[in-house]
Amino acid sequence: LMASTPKLLEVINTRLIELDALLAKSDVQEGQWSMTDIRLYPVLRSLSIAKGVVWPAGVGTWRKKMTKDCDVALEDDVAF
């Protein structure tokens, strides 16, 4: 997997740009989590361990809010 990381990062970073556009269009209910939030946060949190992931502004803001709301830290500071 380590050898495949550069190619995988290209795919992931492209998909995150697509996700950023989708999140911008979503109807956010303040104070409520959607099923998308519940299912998406663990996936994005697991990606935070990978150095080289480029977080678009909207996705970055969303995941930081979810981190605070869930009280479950991201792994950005130990990414490799």
mmCIF file of N, CA and C in Angstrom:
data_model
loop_
_atom_site.group_PDB
_atom_site.id
_atom_site.type_symbol
_atom_site.label_atom_id
_atom_site.label_comp_id
_atom_site.label_asym_id
_atom_site.label_seq_id
_atom_site.Cartn_x
_atom_site.Cartn_y
_atom_site.Cartn_z
ATOM 1 N N LEU A 1 0.813 -1.199 0.000
ATOM 2 C CA LEU A 1 0.000 0.000 0.000
ATOM 3 C C LEU A 1 0.855 1.260 0.000
ATOM 4 N N MET A 2 1.968 1.224 0.718
ATOM 5 C CA MET A 2 2.831 2.409 0.766
ATOM 6 C C MET A 2 3.326 2.758 -0.642
ATOM 7 N N ALA A 3 3.658 1.754 -1.430
ATOM 8 C CA ALA A 3 4.129 2.009 -2.790
ATOM 9 C C ALA A 3 3.017 2.584 -3.669
ATOM 10 N N SER A 4 1.793 2.250 -3.369
ATOM 11 C CA SER A 4 0.643 2.731 -4.146
ATOM 12 C C SER A 4 0.133 4.091 -3.679
ATOM 13 N N THR A 5 0.667 4.612 -2.589
ATOM 14 C CA THR A 5 0.148 5.843 -1.989
ATOM 15 C C THR A 5 0.078 7.020 -2.962
ATOM 16 N N PRO A 6 1.121 7.330 -3.737
ATOM 17 C CA PRO A 6 1.005 8.492 -4.632
ATOM 18 C C PRO A 6 -0.178 8.397 -5.601
ATOM 19 N N LYS A 7 -0.386 7.242 -6.180
ATOM 20 C CA LYS A 7 -1.507 7.062 -7.113
ATOM 21 C C LYS A 7 -2.847 7.141 -6.381
ATOM 22 N N LEU A 8 -2.916 6.520 -5.219
ATOM 23 C CA LEU A 8 -4.146 6.566 -4.433
ATOM 24 C C LEU A 8 -4.469 7.986 -3.982
ATOM 25 N N LEU A 9 -3.443 8.753 -3.633
ATOM 26 C CA LEU A 9 -3.667 10.145 -3.227
ATOM 27 C C LEU A 9 -4.253 10.979 -4.357
ATOM 28 N N GLU A 10 -3.833 10.708 -5.579
ATOM 29 C CA GLU A 10 -4.410 11.423 -6.721
ATOM 30 C C GLU A 10 -5.915 11.190 -6.786
ATOM 31 N N VAL A 11 -6.308 9.941 -6.644
ATOM 32 C CA VAL A 11 -7.729 9.585 -6.698
ATOM 33 C C VAL A 11 -8.475 10.207 -5.518
ATOM 34 N N ILE A 12 -7.929 10.059 -4.333
ATOM 35 C CA ILE A 12 -8.574 10.582 -3.126
ATOM 36 C C ILE A 12 -8.742 12.096 -3.216
ATOM 37 N N ASN A 13 -7.683 12.796 -3.602
ATOM 38 C CA ASN A 13 -7.753 14.257 -3.670
ATOM 39 C C ASN A 13 -8.768 14.730 -4.710
ATOM 40 N N THR A 14 -8.887 14.009 -5.808
ATOM 41 C CA THR A 14 -9.905 14.334 -6.811
ATOM 42 C C THR A 14 -11.305 14.117 -6.239
ATOM 43 N N ARG A 15 -11.494 13.021 -5.549
ATOM 44 C CA ARG A 15 -12.807 12.713 -4.952
ATOM 45 C C ARG A 15 -13.170 13.716 -3.863
ATOM 46 N N LEU A 16 -12.177 14.199 -3.132
ATOM 47 C CA LEU A 16 -12.457 15.183 -2.084
ATOM 48 C C LEU A 16 -12.932 16.509 -2.681
ATOM 49 N N ILE A 17 -12.431 16.855 -3.854
ATOM 50 C CA ILE A 17 -12.920 18.054 -4.539
ATOM 51 C C ILE A 17 -14.400 17.860 -4.901
ATOM 52 N N GLU A 18 -14.745 16.669 -5.374
ATOM 53 C CA GLU A 18 -16.140 16.357 -5.689
ATOM 54 C C GLU A 18 -16.998 16.406 -4.417
ATOM 55 N N LEU A 19 -16.471 15.858 -3.330
ATOM 56 C CA LEU A 19 -17.196 15.873 -2.064
ATOM 57 C C LEU A 19 -17.412 17.306 -1.583
ATOM 58 N N ASP A 20 -16.420 18.144 -1.766
ATOM 59 C CA ASP A 20 -16.528 19.540 -1.354
ATOM 60 C C ASP A 20 -17.721 20.205 -2.036
ATOM 61 N N ALA A 21 -17.888 19.942 -3.322
ATOM 62 C CA ALA A 21 -19.022 20.507 -4.063
ATOM 63 C C ALA A 21 -20.347 19.951 -3.542
ATOM 64 N N LEU A 22 -20.381 18.677 -3.215
ATOM 65 C CA LEU A 22 -21.608 18.074 -2.689
ATOM 66 C C LEU A 22 -21.967 18.639 -1.316
ATOM 67 N N LEU A 23 -20.965 18.806 -0.466
ATOM 68 C CA LEU A 23 -21.223 19.362 0.859
ATOM 69 C C LEU A 23 -21.729 20.797 0.762
ATOM 70 N N ALA A 24 -21.226 21.540 -0.207
ATOM 71 C CA ALA A 24 -21.672 22.922 -0.398
ATOM 72 C C ALA A 24 -23.146 22.980 -0.783
ATOM 73 N N LYS A 25 -23.629 21.956 -1.450
ATOM 74 C CA LYS A 25 -25.028 21.907 -1.889
ATOM 75 C C LYS A 25 -25.960 21.305 -0.836
ATOM 76 N N SER A 26 -25.400 20.655 0.183
ATOM 77 C CA SER A 26 -26.231 19.931 1.138
ATOM 78 C C SER A 26 -27.011 20.887 2.032
ATOM 79 N N ASP A 27 -28.153 20.413 2.454
ATOM 80 C CA ASP A 27 -29.020 21.171 3.350
ATOM 81 C C ASP A 27 -28.658 20.790 4.780
ATOM 82 N N VAL A 28 -27.822 21.598 5.399
ATOM 83 C CA VAL A 28 -27.327 21.301 6.738
ATOM 84 C C VAL A 28 -28.372 21.709 7.773
ATOM 85 N N GLN A 29 -28.694 20.792 8.646
ATOM 86 C CA GLN A 29 -29.594 21.071 9.761
ATOM 87 C C GLN A 29 -28.722 21.317 10.987
ATOM 88 N N GLU A 30 -28.641 22.549 11.416
ATOM 89 C CA GLU A 30 -27.798 22.898 12.562
ATOM 90 C C GLU A 30 -28.247 22.120 13.788
ATOM 91 N N GLY A 31 -27.283 21.509 14.451
ATOM 92 C CA GLY A 31 -27.580 20.757 15.660
ATOM 93 C C GLY A 31 -28.043 19.332 15.419
ATOM 94 N N GLN A 32 -28.134 18.918 14.157
ATOM 95 C CA GLN A 32 -28.549 17.547 13.851
ATOM 96 C C GLN A 32 -27.554 16.915 12.892
ATOM 97 N N TRP A 33 -27.274 15.652 13.108
ATOM 98 C CA TRP A 33 -26.429 14.912 12.188
ATOM 99 C C TRP A 33 -27.314 14.132 11.234
ATOM 100 N N SER A 34 -26.861 14.057 10.010
ATOM 101 C CA SER A 34 -27.560 13.232 9.020
ATOM 102 C C SER A 34 -26.885 11.857 8.982
ATOM 103 N N MET A 35 -27.508 10.930 8.296
ATOM 104 C CA MET A 35 -26.870 9.623 8.102
ATOM 105 C C MET A 35 -25.580 9.783 7.310
ATOM 106 N N THR A 36 -25.542 10.753 6.417
ATOM 107 C CA THR A 36 -24.311 11.026 5.667
ATOM 108 C C THR A 36 -23.199 11.423 6.622
ATOM 109 N N ASP A 37 -23.493 12.309 7.567
ATOM 110 C CA ASP A 37 -22.487 12.718 8.552
ATOM 111 C C ASP A 37 -21.952 11.510 9.317
ATOM 112 N N ILE A 38 -22.860 10.673 9.770
ATOM 113 C CA ILE A 38 -22.498 9.512 10.592
ATOM 114 C C ILE A 38 -21.667 8.513 9.808
ATOM 115 N N ARG A 39 -21.965 8.356 8.535
ATOM 116 C CA ARG A 39 -21.230 7.384 7.721
ATOM 117 C C ARG A 39 -19.950 7.958 7.131
ATOM 118 N N LEU A 40 -19.939 9.258 6.858
ATOM 119 C CA LEU A 40 -18.800 9.880 6.191
ATOM 120 C C LEU A 40 -17.657 10.211 7.143
ATOM 121 N N TYR A 41 -17.976 10.651 8.346
ATOM 122 C CA TYR A 41 -16.910 11.081 9.251
ATOM 123 C C TYR A 41 -15.862 9.990 9.509
ATOM 124 N N PRO A 42 -16.231 8.754 9.804
ATOM 125 C CA PRO A 42 -15.196 7.736 10.034
ATOM 126 C C PRO A 42 -14.282 7.526 8.825
ATOM 127 N N VAL A 43 -14.841 7.640 7.636
ATOM 128 C CA VAL A 43 -14.031 7.455 6.429
ATOM 129 C C VAL A 43 -13.010 8.584 6.305
ATOM 130 N N LEU A 44 -13.475 9.818 6.478
ATOM 131 C CA LEU A 44 -12.557 10.952 6.372
ATOM 132 C C LEU A 44 -11.560 10.958 7.523
ATOM 133 N N ARG A 45 -11.995 10.551 8.688
ATOM 134 C CA ARG A 45 -11.067 10.472 9.820
ATOM 135 C C ARG A 45 -9.966 9.460 9.513
ATOM 136 N N SER A 46 -10.318 8.330 8.936
ATOM 137 C CA SER A 46 -9.298 7.325 8.618
ATOM 138 C C SER A 46 -8.323 7.843 7.564
ATOM 139 N N LEU A 47 -8.787 8.701 6.658
ATOM 140 C CA LEU A 47 -7.886 9.292 5.662
ATOM 141 C C LEU A 47 -6.925 10.306 6.278
ATOM 142 N N SER A 48 -7.260 10.816 7.453
ATOM 143 C CA SER A 48 -6.413 11.832 8.068
ATOM 144 C C SER A 48 -5.049 11.287 8.492
ATOM 145 N N ILE A 49 -4.871 9.988 8.490
ATOM 146 C CA ILE A 49 -3.579 9.383 8.827
ATOM 147 C C ILE A 49 -2.607 9.434 7.646
ATOM 148 N N ALA A 50 -3.133 9.709 6.461
ATOM 149 C CA ALA A 50 -2.298 9.703 5.250
ATOM 150 C C ALA A 50 -1.777 11.106 4.947
ATOM 151 N N LYS A 51 -0.468 11.238 4.966
ATOM 152 C CA LYS A 51 0.155 12.507 4.604
ATOM 153 C C LYS A 51 -0.013 12.710 3.099
ATOM 154 N N GLY A 52 -0.370 13.915 2.714
ATOM 155 C CA GLY A 52 -0.537 14.213 1.298
ATOM 156 C C GLY A 52 -1.984 14.384 0.874
ATOM 157 N N VAL A 53 -2.910 14.096 1.788
ATOM 158 C CA VAL A 53 -4.319 14.338 1.477
ATOM 159 C C VAL A 53 -4.521 15.851 1.492
ATOM 160 N N VAL A 54 -5.153 16.362 0.447
ATOM 161 C CA VAL A 54 -5.435 17.799 0.348
ATOM 162 C C VAL A 54 -6.909 17.992 0.667
ATOM 163 N N TRP A 55 -7.162 18.680 1.773
ATOM 164 C CA TRP A 55 -8.527 18.887 2.233
ATOM 165 C C TRP A 55 -9.075 20.183 1.657
ATOM 166 N N PRO A 56 -10.038 20.117 0.749
ATOM 167 C CA PRO A 56 -10.672 21.343 0.258
ATOM 168 C C PRO A 56 -11.306 22.099 1.436
ATOM 169 N N ALA A 57 -11.472 23.392 1.289
ATOM 170 C CA ALA A 57 -11.930 24.241 2.391
ATOM 171 C C ALA A 57 -13.222 23.744 3.037
ATOM 172 N N GLY A 58 -14.218 23.439 2.234
ATOM 173 C CA GLY A 58 -15.501 22.999 2.787
ATOM 174 C C GLY A 58 -15.404 21.678 3.518
ATOM 175 N N VAL A 59 -14.664 20.745 2.964
ATOM 176 C CA VAL A 59 -14.471 19.441 3.612
ATOM 177 C C VAL A 59 -13.672 19.624 4.895
ATOM 178 N N GLY A 60 -12.655 20.467 4.840
ATOM 179 C CA GLY A 60 -11.844 20.729 6.029
ATOM 180 C C GLY A 60 -12.669 21.314 7.165
ATOM 181 N N THR A 61 -13.505 22.276 6.841
ATOM 182 C CA THR A 61 -14.372 22.891 7.843
ATOM 183 C C THR A 61 -15.352 21.872 8.404
ATOM 184 N N TRP A 62 -15.952 21.073 7.514
ATOM 185 C CA TRP A 62 -16.921 20.071 7.941
ATOM 186 C C TRP A 62 -16.289 19.056 8.880
ATOM 187 N N ARG A 63 -15.115 18.541 8.515
ATOM 188 C CA ARG A 63 -14.514 17.498 9.358
ATOM 189 C C ARG A 63 -14.045 18.051 10.688
ATOM 190 N N LYS A 64 -13.602 19.303 10.729
ATOM 191 C CA LYS A 64 -13.213 19.911 12.006
ATOM 192 C C LYS A 64 -14.431 20.112 12.905
ATOM 193 N N LYS A 65 -15.562 20.485 12.305
ATOM 194 C CA LYS A 65 -16.791 20.627 13.083
ATOM 195 C C LYS A 65 -17.223 19.267 13.634
ATOM 196 N N MET A 66 -17.173 18.250 12.797
ATOM 197 C CA MET A 66 -17.552 16.909 13.251
ATOM 198 C C MET A 66 -16.612 16.411 14.345
ATOM 199 N N THR A 67 -15.330 16.725 14.208
ATOM 200 C CA THR A 67 -14.353 16.333 15.228
ATOM 201 C C THR A 67 -14.725 16.933 16.577
ATOM 202 N N LYS A 68 -15.063 18.211 16.547
ATOM 203 C CA LYS A 68 -15.447 18.895 17.780
ATOM 204 C C LYS A 68 -16.741 18.305 18.334
ATOM 205 N N ASP A 69 -17.741 18.145 17.468
ATOM 206 C CA ASP A 69 -19.043 17.629 17.909
ATOM 207 C C ASP A 69 -18.944 16.205 18.453
ATOM 208 N N CYS A 70 -18.116 15.374 17.827
ATOM 209 C CA CYS A 70 -17.980 13.970 18.228
ATOM 210 C C CYS A 70 -16.965 13.762 19.345
ATOM 211 N N ASP A 71 -16.104 14.745 19.522
ATOM 212 C CA ASP A 71 -14.996 14.632 20.473
ATOM 213 C C ASP A 71 -14.127 13.414 20.143
ATOM 214 N N VAL A 72 -13.875 13.252 18.837
ATOM 215 C CA VAL A 72 -12.999 12.194 18.347
ATOM 216 C C VAL A 72 -11.971 12.863 17.443
ATOM 217 N N ALA A 73 -10.723 12.834 17.867
ATOM 218 C CA ALA A 73 -9.659 13.568 17.183
ATOM 219 C C ALA A 73 -9.335 13.002 15.801
ATOM 220 N N LEU A 74 -8.899 13.906 14.936
ATOM 221 C CA LEU A 74 -8.342 13.512 13.651
ATOM 222 C C LEU A 74 -6.909 13.046 13.866
ATOM 223 N N GLU A 75 -6.322 12.445 12.863
ATOM 224 C CA GLU A 75 -4.960 11.924 12.944
ATOM 225 C C GLU A 75 -3.956 12.773 12.164
ATOM 226 N N ASP A 76 -4.347 13.994 11.794
ATOM 227 C CA ASP A 76 -3.475 14.846 10.984
ATOM 228 C C ASP A 76 -2.083 15.022 11.587
ATOM 229 N N ASP A 77 -2.010 15.139 12.887
ATOM 230 C CA ASP A 77 -0.731 15.423 13.528
ATOM 231 C C ASP A 77 0.214 14.225 13.558
ATOM 232 N N VAL A 78 -0.266 13.045 13.261
ATOM 233 C CA VAL A 78 0.592 11.855 13.225
ATOM 234 C C VAL A 78 0.593 11.189 11.854
ATOM 235 N N ALA A 79 0.106 11.920 10.844
ATOM 236 C CA ALA A 79 0.018 11.360 9.504
ATOM 237 C C ALA A 79 1.392 10.963 8.981
ATOM 238 N N PHE A 80 1.415 9.889 8.220
ATOM 239 C CA PHE A 80 2.668 9.451 7.586
ATOM 240 C C PHE A 80 2.434 9.074 6.154
#
